[in-house]
């Protein structure tokens, strides 16, 4: 099935409104990315979906209440892209609305999401506890769509995770968009511990206003194919964007992190740190872009991608990029890749620590920096547990 055929076959299932129809027309015009697409050079999403996904497959609900965090806050459960209020625990003080799709824009997979999403959940800040969002997806093709408005002066924390079935191949094409107001703080943490049947394309957009700050934390542990698109627009003075990621992979997992931060006004700050630990036949991709526009004088922007390969069969592609049109800025970017430090392992072994635990200690220390901005204790514990599970 060619990329146009995928869209043609999907079109027969289309049930959207007028806005979604226009979005679908845009999607048909631009098409899905092919192998020659530079942005998807190392992750041929379209061909993988052609070979592995039945877009019209329907599966039984995989909802399991034991997988929800035991933490104060609102817990929003989505089943195949729709909010399931009967399984959710929603505080009366959390402002949310289930609405029709109101726009479709950006890249092909965001257009695909807008065209085929069943609904759009809109959440507004003013609620102090964290909001936990769970996606229980069992259908072949699912498009969760969420918009979060962090109002001026507010702080808002969102934790998001996807749970997919062990025995069926699924493709989740999710979209979440944050608007962070003046002097506001937005936090978004994703935990991606999937399986070898899970394919996902996950888009995060954030628009930051004056004196606002946005933090994104993405932790990836397994998945047949995971593509993360993260875009942060620093739209005003004195705003900040922070991006932290860890991909700790084994088996044949494939995770691709594609990030972009755009400095549009003076005195803005961005910091990006992604770390990769790759074992067995896994593949990791990091493609990070920083743009500093002509008006964005006094910008500070830093980007770093550091990686450790534990196997000769593991594959890493990394491409940090920096484009600057302003002249009064402080910017840096770089990447490293290598193996474990044998001297450090030897030192620990001379202190009575066996080789396996010595390697785990070094890798834990390497990964720890990426968790510093996870603000919810139970989520941080879960991430640490998954790291320990992989390393010990």
XYZ file of C-alpha atoms in Angstrom:
392
model
C 0.000 0.000 0.000
C 1.604 3.314 -1.054
C 1.384 6.482 1.025
C -1.373 7.895 -1.206
C -3.190 4.545 -0.874
C -3.048 4.807 2.935
C -4.753 8.190 2.745
C -7.229 6.998 0.119
C -8.253 3.997 2.216
C -8.567 6.124 5.343
C -10.710 8.649 3.515
C -13.482 6.079 3.215
C -13.688 6.087 7.045
C -13.688 9.899 7.356
C -16.445 11.305 9.589
C -15.097 14.756 10.459
C -16.578 18.255 10.396
C -15.951 20.988 7.816
C -12.683 22.084 9.433
C -11.456 18.498 9.402
C -12.419 18.158 5.737
C -10.240 21.174 4.877
C -7.457 19.671 6.963
C -7.805 16.397 5.086
C -7.540 18.273 1.782
C -4.311 19.879 3.012
C -2.982 16.484 4.050
C -3.783 14.945 0.672
C -1.924 17.828 -0.951
C 1.287 17.492 1.113
C 1.145 13.702 1.562
C 2.911 11.545 4.137
C 6.722 11.666 4.309
C 8.662 9.255 2.129
C 12.192 7.853 2.465
C 13.696 10.876 0.689
C 12.218 13.241 3.274
C 15.151 14.720 5.234
C 13.061 15.057 8.407
C 12.325 11.306 8.403
C 15.609 10.102 6.922
C 16.373 7.620 9.715
C 12.785 6.714 10.615
C 10.756 5.633 7.571
C 7.428 5.987 9.360
C 5.222 5.639 6.299
C 6.751 2.387 5.052
C 6.727 0.900 8.558
C 3.028 1.690 8.881
C 2.317 0.208 5.447
C 3.886 -3.102 6.460
C 2.602 -3.397 10.015
C -0.643 -1.528 10.701
C -4.240 -2.357 9.887
C -5.715 1.147 10.153
C -9.282 -0.142 10.438
C -8.647 -2.801 13.086
C -10.766 -2.556 16.249
C -9.650 -4.037 19.538
C -11.253 -4.577 22.919
C -10.532 -2.001 25.603
C -7.264 -2.547 27.471
C -8.208 -0.305 30.411
C -6.658 -1.453 33.672
C -7.127 0.721 36.755
C -4.046 -0.805 38.400
C -1.885 1.038 35.859
C -3.000 4.468 37.088
C -0.708 6.466 39.355
C -1.558 6.427 43.041
C -1.187 10.179 43.355
C -3.380 13.150 44.245
C -4.647 14.956 41.166
C -7.020 14.516 38.255
C -6.708 11.309 36.249
C -8.009 11.525 32.672
C -8.428 8.188 30.915
C -8.677 8.077 27.134
C -9.787 4.928 25.377
C -8.932 4.900 21.680
C -8.715 8.683 21.530
C -11.870 9.547 23.482
C -12.152 10.716 27.083
C -13.765 7.950 29.151
C -15.300 9.850 32.056
C -16.535 6.645 33.678
C -12.915 5.569 34.214
C -11.543 9.041 34.961
C -11.217 10.869 38.256
C -11.727 14.556 37.540
C -11.651 17.280 40.160
C -14.542 19.755 40.104
C -11.968 22.561 40.046
C -10.300 21.333 36.841
C -11.647 23.259 33.875
C -11.969 21.088 30.795
C -14.119 20.844 27.710
C -14.614 18.126 25.122
C -14.989 19.937 21.809
C -15.032 19.451 18.059
C -11.813 19.933 16.111
C -11.338 23.650 15.456
C -8.184 23.772 13.340
C -5.577 21.692 11.581
C -2.034 22.839 10.867
C 1.692 22.078 10.997
C 3.350 18.908 9.692
C 1.707 15.926 7.922
C 1.141 13.864 11.073
C -0.412 16.812 12.907
C -2.726 17.234 9.929
C -3.490 13.505 10.042
C -4.353 13.837 13.721
C -6.626 16.842 13.190
C -8.426 15.155 10.302
C -9.185 11.878 12.097
C -9.348 12.812 15.799
C -12.756 12.001 17.265
C -12.647 14.952 19.662
C -10.406 17.642 21.115
C -9.947 17.921 24.864
C -9.264 21.475 26.074
C -7.841 21.931 29.555
C -7.327 25.205 31.407
C -5.038 25.871 34.372
C -6.208 27.071 37.774
C -5.889 23.607 39.285
C -2.909 23.075 41.591
C -2.590 19.286 41.561
C -0.993 17.456 38.601
C -3.125 16.157 35.737
C -2.428 12.584 34.652
C -3.411 11.597 31.124
C -3.562 7.915 30.124
C -4.064 6.638 26.579
C -5.393 3.071 26.474
C -5.278 2.361 22.742
C -6.302 -0.985 21.267
C -7.521 0.079 17.801
C -5.169 -0.105 14.873
C -5.183 3.675 14.427
C -5.871 6.258 17.147
C -5.554 10.065 17.269
C -5.698 11.578 20.778
C -5.846 15.385 20.630
C -5.389 17.750 23.601
C -4.897 21.491 24.092
C -3.670 22.939 27.382
C -3.961 26.621 28.296
C -1.688 27.683 31.181
C -3.042 31.103 32.134
C -0.967 34.113 33.207
C 0.776 33.540 36.527
C -0.310 29.901 36.852
C 1.692 26.691 37.269
C 0.382 23.538 35.643
C 1.767 19.987 35.560
C 0.783 17.315 33.038
C 1.944 13.690 33.010
C 1.135 11.601 29.940
C 1.543 7.925 29.130
C 0.337 5.426 26.534
C -0.698 1.847 27.308
C -1.090 -0.488 24.346
C -1.970 -4.208 24.051
C 0.751 -6.840 24.053
C -0.784 -8.965 21.311
C -1.858 -6.473 18.617
C -0.016 -3.956 16.477
C -1.239 -0.403 17.022
C -0.391 3.059 15.714
C -1.049 6.043 17.960
C -0.737 9.476 16.357
C -1.077 11.894 19.271
C -1.060 15.692 19.455
C -0.829 17.913 22.524
C -0.433 21.698 22.403
C 0.465 24.023 25.287
C -0.110 27.754 25.441
C 1.884 29.177 28.368
C 0.884 32.679 29.449
C 2.810 35.564 30.976
C 4.830 34.595 34.067
C 3.359 31.074 33.884
C 5.029 27.676 34.270
C 4.080 24.590 32.272
C 5.483 21.105 32.961
C 4.945 18.112 30.674
C 6.357 14.640 31.349
C 5.952 11.607 29.077
C 6.775 8.008 30.003
C 7.148 5.749 26.959
C 7.518 2.118 27.989
C 5.873 0.316 25.101
C 6.372 -3.084 23.443
C 7.439 -4.469 20.086
C 3.891 -4.124 18.725
C 3.590 -0.399 19.450
C 4.116 2.250 16.791
C 3.635 5.875 17.742
C 4.093 9.374 16.392
C 3.770 11.893 19.213
C 3.644 15.653 18.616
C 4.099 18.308 21.295
C 3.799 22.041 20.570
C 4.406 24.793 23.127
C 3.951 28.547 22.709
C 5.529 30.625 25.492
C 4.657 34.234 26.370
C 6.648 36.893 28.267
C 8.383 35.628 31.441
C 6.823 32.179 30.931
C 8.634 28.853 31.223
C 7.938 25.429 29.748
C 9.586 22.124 30.699
C 9.277 18.944 28.665
C 10.614 15.613 29.981
C 10.508 12.579 27.678
C 11.604 9.127 28.856
C 11.644 6.324 26.285
C 12.322 2.681 27.162
C 10.856 0.492 24.431
C 8.767 0.534 21.259
C 8.745 -0.892 17.756
C 8.856 2.655 16.366
C 8.502 5.843 18.398
C 8.808 9.277 16.821
C 8.694 12.325 19.109
C 8.220 15.746 17.524
C 8.738 18.557 20.053
C 8.454 22.214 19.018
C 8.832 25.163 21.402
C 8.200 28.723 20.247
C 9.644 31.412 22.549
C 7.362 34.221 21.423
C 8.290 37.053 23.813
C 11.068 38.463 25.985
C 12.437 36.668 29.055
C 10.741 33.356 28.345
C 12.352 29.946 28.667
C 12.123 26.506 27.100
C 13.646 23.428 28.751
C 13.861 20.014 27.091
C 15.132 16.864 28.802
C 15.091 13.367 27.390
C 16.376 9.870 28.029
C 16.150 6.972 25.598
C 17.274 3.711 27.188
C 16.747 1.021 24.584
C 17.361 -2.653 23.887
C 15.992 -5.424 21.635
C 15.032 -3.863 18.271
C 13.426 -0.738 19.712
C 13.572 2.375 17.548
C 13.134 5.846 19.082
C 13.533 9.098 17.144
C 13.582 12.440 18.996
C 13.118 15.443 16.727
C 13.169 18.778 18.559
C 12.975 22.428 17.560
C 13.171 25.599 19.650
C 12.595 28.988 18.017
C 13.869 32.168 19.702
C 11.804 35.028 18.313
C 12.384 37.902 20.782
C 15.298 39.236 22.908
C 16.495 37.851 26.249
C 15.090 34.355 25.906
C 16.707 31.157 27.170
C 16.602 27.517 26.125
C 18.348 24.455 27.480
C 18.184 21.008 25.925
C 19.743 17.823 27.257
C 19.063 14.407 25.737
C 20.899 11.233 26.700
C 20.851 7.837 25.045
C 21.841 4.363 26.249
C 21.553 1.787 23.464
C 21.941 -1.964 23.750
C 21.398 -5.039 21.537
C 19.944 -4.084 18.106
C 18.194 -0.890 19.148
C 18.265 2.377 17.208
C 18.296 5.881 18.613
C 17.896 9.112 16.660
C 18.360 12.674 17.883
C 17.774 15.644 15.586
C 17.707 18.930 17.499
C 17.336 22.368 15.958
C 17.793 25.801 17.539
C 16.704 28.912 15.646
C 17.712 32.398 16.817
C 15.886 35.081 14.829
C 17.292 38.503 14.033
C 15.221 40.235 16.732
C 16.283 37.721 19.386
C 19.357 39.540 20.701
C 20.779 38.521 24.117
C 19.578 34.956 23.562
C 21.116 32.115 25.561
C 20.620 28.705 23.946
C 22.315 25.425 24.819
C 21.887 21.954 23.389
C 23.606 18.688 24.258
C 23.122 15.065 23.214
C 25.288 12.444 24.967
C 25.132 8.735 24.232
C 26.563 5.393 25.360
C 26.443 2.347 23.100
C 26.552 -0.983 24.895
C 26.457 -3.199 21.813
C 28.203 -3.279 18.444
C 24.790 -3.927 16.876
C 23.192 -0.766 18.307
C 22.752 2.198 15.949
C 22.847 5.906 16.696
C 22.104 8.881 14.450
C 22.591 12.319 15.994
C 22.409 15.725 14.356
C 22.443 18.853 16.536
C 21.762 22.016 14.506
C 22.038 25.731 15.233
C 20.886 28.579 12.974
C 21.558 32.137 14.141
C 20.504 35.422 12.535
C 21.310 37.614 15.586
C 24.841 38.709 16.571
C 24.668 39.282 20.351
C 23.945 35.759 21.616
C 25.458 32.895 23.617
C 24.740 29.566 21.958
C 26.304 26.134 21.919
C 25.446 22.685 20.683
C 27.183 19.349 20.570
C 26.975 15.595 20.842
C 29.066 12.722 22.149
C 28.903 8.976 21.715
C 31.063 6.184 23.077
C 31.287 3.112 25.251
C 31.480 2.650 29.007
C 34.654 3.859 30.683
C 36.649 0.711 31.435
C 38.813 2.560 33.992
C 35.711 3.555 35.953
C 34.456 -0.041 35.890
C 37.855 -1.296 37.054
C 37.913 1.233 39.900
C 34.491 0.109 41.168
C 35.458 -3.560 40.914
C 38.525 -2.918 43.075
C 36.026 -1.672 45.711
C 34.291 -5.066 45.756
C 31.459 -4.285 43.307
C 30.805 -6.930 40.666
C 31.007 -5.974 36.984
C 27.264 -5.947 36.299
C 26.487 -3.677 39.248
C 29.464 -1.450 38.433
C 28.135 -0.874 34.917
C 24.635 -0.217 36.289
C 25.988 2.363 38.757
C 27.817 4.244 36.004
C 24.814 4.213 33.680
C 22.463 5.303 36.482
C 24.701 8.272 37.207
C 24.799 9.082 33.488
C 20.984 9.063 33.251
C 20.231 10.845 36.537
C 20.646 14.399 35.213
C 17.698 13.997 32.852
C 15.304 13.410 35.787
C 16.047 16.560 37.766
C 12.954 18.417 36.540
C 10.369 15.654 37.033
C 8.105 17.260 39.636
C 5.813 14.348 40.598
C 7.366 11.884 43.048
C 5.516 8.728 41.947
C 6.395 9.408 38.300
C 10.034 9.935 39.203
C 9.986 6.650 41.126
C 8.445 4.846 38.157
C 11.124 6.212 35.810
C 13.899 5.212 38.217
C 12.354 1.759 38.508
C 12.301 1.343 34.729
C 15.936 2.447 34.524
C 16.922 -0.054 37.220
C 14.935 -2.785 35.484
C 16.815 -2.170 32.243
C 20.260 -1.882 33.770
C 20.400 -4.481 36.559
